[in-house]
Amino acid sequence: MTKVAFFTDIAHLHNALALFPLQGFAGKKVPVKLHMGEKKNPYFVKPELVKCVVDELKKVQAEPFLFDTTVAYHGSRYTKSDYLNTAKLHGFTMKNVGCEVVIDDSGVSTAVEGRTFEVADHLKNSSHIFALSHVKGHMQSGMGGAIKNFGMGGVTKETKIKIHHGSRPVYQKDSCTFCGVCAEVCPFDAISVEKNKWTYDKGECFGCGVCVENCTTNALRNRDADMQFLLACSAKACVQGKNVLYLNELKRIAKGCDCDPNAGPIICPDVGYLVSDDPVAIDKASLDLINDVKENVFLKINKVDPLKQIKYGEEIGLGSSSYQLIMV
Ligand code: SF4
Ligand code: SF4
């Protein structure tokens, strides 16, 4: 059974990491994969926590650097220079965290489950990776944790777009009852339903797949596959064959993602931190601990079941959902 260490005070990070083979990171250049926040989002992982991680990696003679990829939409992280400016604005500087920040905008095509995903160059070229994931809600995957950190955050713009495109709806009129649920749940008003007419505006569709998830008559299906399946595949493309340690921060748990300047309210009290060497186990433990405090909060609020990414991850061999929680 996979070990997942749980602690509530960051002072215990060292003891939590001691349960895992951190010594193997010695002498390696190690990307610390994290999301450094979209402008105006207040919830992203803070430099103080990142500094603790960087210090632990340096203690074992690793050479860490903060790492992320550019995004597919025109926000404050669209280009490398945009992202570097935003990272600086959010306090991710050499002075504050003790290492440099690297942003990738290109990647290497990698096959998983009959599809290809462009894994960011610095991930592809690293044997050892540290994943620092802020766990929060997400309108497209219910929850964002370690799987999402890589599944969307570890790949190029082109692959991000491909994942969104693959989960767009395909409509089957014969099965539609014109109930209007898809229009109600669509976060971007891309669907309208009036009497016996279903209308879809592709230009407004962000490919979140929420409409497909909520159609009970199978009148909608994904163009390629469920977004959570594609995220699990993409995450596997990023981490397969690598030595990866994962730290999930379960604090400032908002309705929406760190990508969103309007991520909504905090929907669950702070829980703490988890460390593991398995992305599926750490996300399952994160979800279980959050559900213990606020039952099914992500499903209720975002209307997408986050357990799917965990199940898909297990099915494709990304990791195991069976874990042993160790209090540190
Ligand atoms: S949710 Fe499904 S059945 Fe209802 S209107 Fe939309 S496509 Fe039709
Ligand atoms: S995939 Fe998302 S954005 Fe597109 S129509 Fe469906 S609910 Fe709306």
Coordinates of C-alpha atoms and ligand atoms in Angstrom, one line a residue:
M1 CA 0.0 0.0 0.0
T2 CA 1.3 3.4 -0.9
K3 CA 2.5 5.7 1.9
V4 CA 0.9 9.1 2.3
A5 CA 2.3 11.3 5.0
F6 CA -0.1 13.8 6.6
F7 CA 0.9 16.8 8.7
T8 CA -0.7 20.1 9.7
D9 CA 2.4 22.2 10.5
I10 CA 5.0 22.8 7.8
A11 CA 7.7 22.4 10.4
H12 CA 7.1 18.7 10.0
L13 CA 8.0 18.7 6.3
H14 CA 11.5 17.4 6.9
N15 CA 10.1 14.4 8.9
A16 CA 7.5 13.7 6.2
L17 CA 10.1 13.8 3.4
A18 CA 12.3 11.4 5.4
L19 CA 9.7 8.7 4.8
F20 CA 10.6 8.8 1.1
P21 CA 13.8 8.4 -1.0
L22 CA 14.7 12.1 -1.1
Q23 CA 18.4 11.2 -1.0
G24 CA 18.2 10.0 -4.5
F25 CA 17.7 13.6 -5.6
A26 CA 21.3 14.4 -4.6
G27 CA 23.3 16.0 -7.4
K28 CA 20.2 16.3 -9.7
K29 CA 18.8 19.4 -11.2
V30 CA 15.2 19.2 -9.9
P31 CA 12.2 21.1 -11.4
V32 CA 9.8 22.0 -8.6
K33 CA 6.6 21.9 -10.6
L34 CA 4.1 24.3 -9.3
H35 CA 1.4 26.9 -10.4
M36 CA 2.6 30.4 -9.5
G37 CA -0.8 31.9 -9.8
E38 CA -2.8 34.0 -12.3
K39 CA -2.9 37.7 -11.6
K40 CA -5.6 38.7 -9.1
N41 CA -5.9 35.1 -7.8
P42 CA -5.0 35.1 -4.1
Y43 CA -5.0 31.4 -3.4
F44 CA -1.9 29.9 -5.1
V45 CA 1.0 28.3 -3.2
K46 CA 3.0 31.0 -1.4
P47 CA 6.7 31.6 -1.7
E48 CA 7.2 30.9 2.0
L49 CA 6.1 27.2 1.5
V50 CA 8.1 27.0 -1.7
K51 CA 11.2 28.2 0.2
C52 CA 10.7 25.3 2.7
V53 CA 10.7 22.8 -0.2
V54 CA 13.7 24.4 -1.9
D55 CA 15.6 24.3 1.4
E56 CA 14.8 20.6 1.9
L57 CA 16.0 19.8 -1.6
K58 CA 19.2 21.8 -1.1
K59 CA 19.9 19.9 2.2
V60 CA 20.3 16.7 0.1
Q61 CA 22.5 18.5 -2.4
A62 CA 19.9 18.7 -5.1
E63 CA 19.7 21.7 -7.4
P64 CA 16.1 22.8 -7.4
F65 CA 14.5 25.4 -9.7
L66 CA 10.8 26.5 -9.8
F67 CA 9.1 25.4 -13.0
D68 CA 5.9 25.8 -14.9
T69 CA 4.5 26.1 -18.4
T70 CA 2.8 28.9 -20.3
V71 CA -1.0 28.7 -20.7
A72 CA -3.4 28.5 -23.6
Y73 CA -5.5 31.6 -22.8
H74 CA -4.5 35.2 -23.0
G75 CA -4.0 35.9 -19.3
S76 CA -0.9 36.9 -17.3
R77 CA 1.0 33.7 -18.0
Y78 CA 0.5 33.4 -21.8
T79 CA 4.1 33.9 -22.8
K80 CA 7.4 33.1 -21.0
S81 CA 8.0 36.8 -20.2
D82 CA 4.4 37.3 -19.1
Y83 CA 4.7 34.3 -16.7
L84 CA 8.1 35.4 -15.4
N85 CA 6.7 38.9 -14.6
T86 CA 3.7 37.4 -12.9
A87 CA 5.9 35.0 -10.9
K88 CA 8.0 37.9 -9.7
L89 CA 4.9 39.9 -8.8
H90 CA 3.7 37.0 -6.7
G91 CA 7.0 36.8 -4.8
F92 CA 8.8 34.0 -6.6
T93 CA 12.2 35.6 -6.7
M94 CA 15.7 34.3 -6.0
K95 CA 15.8 36.4 -2.9
N96 CA 12.5 34.9 -1.5
V97 CA 12.8 31.3 -2.5
G98 CA 16.5 30.7 -3.1
C99 CA 16.4 29.4 -6.7
E100 CA 15.6 30.5 -10.2
V101 CA 12.3 30.3 -12.0
V102 CA 12.1 28.5 -15.4
I103 CA 9.1 28.6 -17.7
D104 CA 8.7 26.3 -20.7
D105 CA 6.7 27.0 -23.9
S106 CA 7.8 23.9 -25.9
G107 CA 7.8 20.2 -25.3
V108 CA 8.4 16.7 -26.6
S109 CA 5.7 14.5 -28.0
T110 CA 5.1 11.5 -25.7
A111 CA 2.6 8.6 -26.3
V112 CA 0.2 7.3 -23.7
E113 CA -3.0 5.3 -24.2
G114 CA -2.9 5.8 -28.0
R115 CA -2.6 9.6 -27.8
T116 CA 0.3 12.0 -27.8
F117 CA 1.0 14.7 -25.3
E118 CA 3.8 17.3 -25.6
V119 CA 5.6 17.1 -22.3
A120 CA 7.4 20.3 -21.3
D121 CA 11.1 20.2 -22.1
H122 CA 12.4 20.6 -18.6
L123 CA 10.2 17.8 -17.3
K124 CA 11.0 15.5 -20.2
N125 CA 14.7 16.1 -19.6
S126 CA 14.7 15.6 -15.8
S127 CA 15.1 12.3 -14.0
H128 CA 13.9 13.7 -10.7
I129 CA 10.9 16.0 -10.2
F130 CA 9.3 17.6 -7.1
A131 CA 5.6 18.3 -7.5
L132 CA 4.1 21.0 -5.3
S133 CA 0.3 21.2 -5.8
H134 CA -2.3 23.4 -4.3
V135 CA -5.5 21.4 -3.9
K136 CA -8.6 23.4 -4.7
G137 CA -11.8 23.1 -6.7
H138 CA -11.8 23.2 -10.5
M139 CA -14.8 23.8 -12.7
Q140 CA -13.6 21.2 -15.3
S141 CA -12.2 18.5 -13.2
G142 CA -14.0 19.0 -9.9
M143 CA -10.7 19.2 -8.0
G144 CA -7.2 20.2 -9.0
G145 CA -4.3 18.4 -7.2
A146 CA -1.2 16.5 -8.3
I147 CA -2.8 14.8 -11.4
K148 CA -4.0 18.2 -12.7
N149 CA -0.7 19.9 -11.8
F150 CA 0.9 17.7 -14.5
G151 CA -2.1 16.8 -16.7
M152 CA -2.7 20.4 -17.7
G153 CA 0.3 22.1 -16.1
G154 CA 3.1 19.9 -17.4
V155 CA 2.4 20.1 -21.1
T156 CA 2.6 22.7 -23.9
K157 CA -0.1 25.1 -25.0
E158 CA -0.9 22.9 -28.0
T159 CA -1.6 19.9 -25.8
K160 CA -3.6 22.0 -23.3
I161 CA -5.8 23.1 -26.3
K162 CA -6.0 19.5 -27.6
I163 CA -7.2 18.3 -24.2
H164 CA -9.9 20.9 -24.0
H165 CA -10.9 20.3 -27.6
G166 CA -11.1 16.5 -27.0
S167 CA -13.6 17.0 -24.2
R168 CA -16.0 19.3 -26.1
P169 CA -19.5 18.0 -26.7
V170 CA -20.9 16.1 -29.7
Y171 CA -24.7 16.3 -29.8
Q172 CA -27.1 13.5 -30.7
K173 CA -30.5 15.0 -31.3
D174 CA -32.4 11.7 -31.1
S175 CA -31.5 11.2 -27.5
C176 CA -32.2 14.8 -26.4
T177 CA -35.2 15.5 -24.2
F178 CA -34.5 19.3 -24.3
C179 CA -34.4 19.3 -20.5
G180 CA -32.0 22.3 -20.5
V181 CA -29.6 21.0 -17.9
C182 CA -26.6 21.3 -20.2
A183 CA -27.3 25.0 -20.7
E184 CA -27.8 25.5 -17.0
V185 CA -24.4 24.0 -16.0
C186 CA -22.3 25.4 -18.9
P187 CA -20.0 28.0 -17.2
F188 CA -19.6 29.9 -20.5
D189 CA -23.2 30.1 -21.8
A190 CA -22.1 28.1 -24.9
I191 CA -25.4 26.2 -25.0
S192 CA -29.0 27.4 -25.1
V193 CA -32.1 25.2 -25.1
E194 CA -35.5 26.6 -26.1
K195 CA -38.5 24.3 -26.7
N196 CA -37.2 21.7 -29.1
K197 CA -34.1 23.5 -30.2
W198 CA -30.6 22.9 -28.9
T199 CA -28.0 25.5 -29.9
Y200 CA -24.2 25.3 -29.3
D201 CA -21.7 28.2 -29.8
K202 CA -18.3 26.5 -30.4
G203 CA -16.6 29.9 -30.2
E204 CA -17.8 30.3 -26.5
C205 CA -17.0 26.6 -25.6
F206 CA -13.9 26.1 -23.4
G207 CA -14.1 22.3 -23.7
C208 CA -14.7 21.7 -20.0
G209 CA -17.0 18.7 -20.6
V210 CA -19.4 19.7 -17.8
C211 CA -22.4 19.6 -20.1
V212 CA -21.5 16.0 -21.1
E213 CA -21.0 15.1 -17.5
N214 CA -24.5 16.3 -16.6
C215 CA -26.5 15.0 -19.5
T216 CA -28.4 12.0 -18.3
T217 CA -29.7 10.8 -21.7
N218 CA -26.4 10.3 -23.5
A219 CA -27.4 13.0 -26.0
L220 CA -23.9 14.5 -25.4
R221 CA -20.6 12.7 -25.6
N222 CA -17.0 14.0 -25.6
R223 CA -15.4 14.5 -29.0
D224 CA -12.4 12.3 -27.9
A225 CA -12.7 11.4 -24.2
D226 CA -13.6 12.7 -20.7
M227 CA -11.3 15.5 -19.7
Q228 CA -10.4 13.7 -16.5
F229 CA -9.3 10.7 -18.5
L230 CA -7.2 13.0 -20.8
L231 CA -5.7 14.7 -17.7
A232 CA -4.7 11.4 -16.2
C233 CA -3.1 10.3 -19.5
S234 CA -1.3 13.6 -19.9
A235 CA 0.0 13.4 -16.3
K236 CA 1.3 9.9 -17.0
A237 CA 3.1 11.2 -20.0
C238 CA 4.9 13.8 -17.8
V239 CA 5.9 11.5 -14.9
Q240 CA 6.3 8.0 -16.3
G241 CA 9.8 6.6 -15.7
K242 CA 10.7 9.6 -13.4
N243 CA 11.4 9.8 -9.7
V244 CA 8.8 12.1 -8.5
L245 CA 7.9 13.3 -5.0
Y246 CA 4.6 15.0 -4.4
L247 CA 3.5 17.6 -1.8
N248 CA -0.1 18.6 -1.8
E249 CA -1.1 21.7 0.1
L250 CA -4.8 21.5 1.4
K251 CA -5.2 25.1 2.4
R252 CA -7.2 28.1 0.9
I253 CA -9.4 25.5 -0.7
A254 CA -11.5 27.7 -3.1
K255 CA -14.2 26.8 -5.5
G256 CA -12.1 27.5 -8.6
C257 CA -8.6 27.1 -9.8
D258 CA -5.4 29.2 -9.3
C259 CA -5.8 30.0 -13.0
D260 CA -8.9 31.9 -12.3
P261 CA -8.8 35.6 -11.2
N262 CA -12.3 35.0 -9.8
A263 CA -11.8 31.7 -8.2
G264 CA -14.8 32.2 -5.9
P265 CA -15.0 31.7 -2.1
I266 CA -13.2 29.3 0.2
I267 CA -15.4 26.2 0.3
C268 CA -13.6 24.1 3.0
P269 CA -11.5 24.8 6.1
D270 CA -7.8 24.3 5.9
V271 CA -6.7 20.6 6.2
G272 CA -2.9 20.5 6.1
Y273 CA -0.2 18.9 3.9
L274 CA 0.4 15.5 2.3
V275 CA 3.6 14.0 0.9
S276 CA 3.8 10.8 -1.2
D277 CA 5.6 9.3 -4.2
D278 CA 2.3 8.5 -5.9
P279 CA 0.1 11.1 -7.6
V280 CA -3.0 9.0 -7.5
A281 CA -2.6 8.1 -3.8
I282 CA -1.9 11.6 -2.8
D283 CA -4.9 13.0 -4.7
K284 CA -7.2 10.3 -3.3
A285 CA -6.0 11.0 0.3
S286 CA -6.5 14.7 -0.4
L287 CA -10.1 14.1 -1.6
D288 CA -10.8 11.8 1.3
L289 CA -9.6 14.3 3.9
I290 CA -11.5 17.2 2.4
N291 CA -14.6 15.0 2.1
D292 CA -14.2 14.2 5.8
V293 CA -14.5 17.9 6.6
K294 CA -17.1 18.9 3.9
E295 CA -18.8 15.9 2.3
N296 CA -18.6 15.8 -1.5
V297 CA -17.9 19.5 -1.6
F298 CA -16.3 19.6 -5.0
L299 CA -19.0 17.5 -6.6
K300 CA -21.7 19.6 -5.0
I301 CA -20.2 22.9 -6.0
N302 CA -18.5 22.2 -9.3
K303 CA -21.0 19.5 -10.5
V304 CA -18.1 17.3 -11.6
D305 CA -17.0 14.2 -9.7
P306 CA -13.2 14.6 -9.0
L307 CA -13.0 10.9 -8.2
K308 CA -13.0 10.2 -11.9
Q309 CA -9.5 11.5 -12.5
I310 CA -8.3 9.2 -9.6
K311 CA -10.1 6.2 -11.0
Y312 CA -8.8 6.8 -14.5
G313 CA -5.3 7.4 -13.2
E314 CA -5.4 4.0 -11.5
E315 CA -6.8 2.3 -14.6
I316 CA -4.0 3.5 -16.8
G317 CA -1.2 2.7 -14.3
L318 CA -0.4 6.3 -13.1
G319 CA -0.6 5.1 -9.5
S320 CA -2.7 3.4 -6.8
S321 CA -5.7 4.8 -4.9
S322 CA -4.9 2.4 -2.0
Y323 CA -2.9 4.2 0.6
Q324 CA -1.8 4.2 4.2
L325 CA -2.1 7.5 5.9
I326 CA 0.9 8.2 8.2
M327 CA 0.5 11.0 10.7
V328 CA 3.8 13.0 11.0
Ligands
SF4_1 S1 -28.8 17.9 -20.9 FE1 -28.8 16.4 -22.6 S2 -31.0 15.9 -22.8 FE2 -30.9 17.8 -21.7 S3 -31.0 19.4 -23.2 FE3 -28.8 19.0 -22.9 S4 -28.3 17.5 -24.4 FE4 -30.5 17.5 -24.3
SF4_2 S1 -17.8 21.7 -22.8 FE1 -18.1 23.2 -21.1 S2 -18.0 25.2 -22.1 FE2 -18.3 23.7 -23.7 S3 -20.5 23.7 -24.0 FE3 -20.0 22.0 -22.5 S4 -20.2 23.0 -20.5 FE4 -20.1 24.6 -22.0

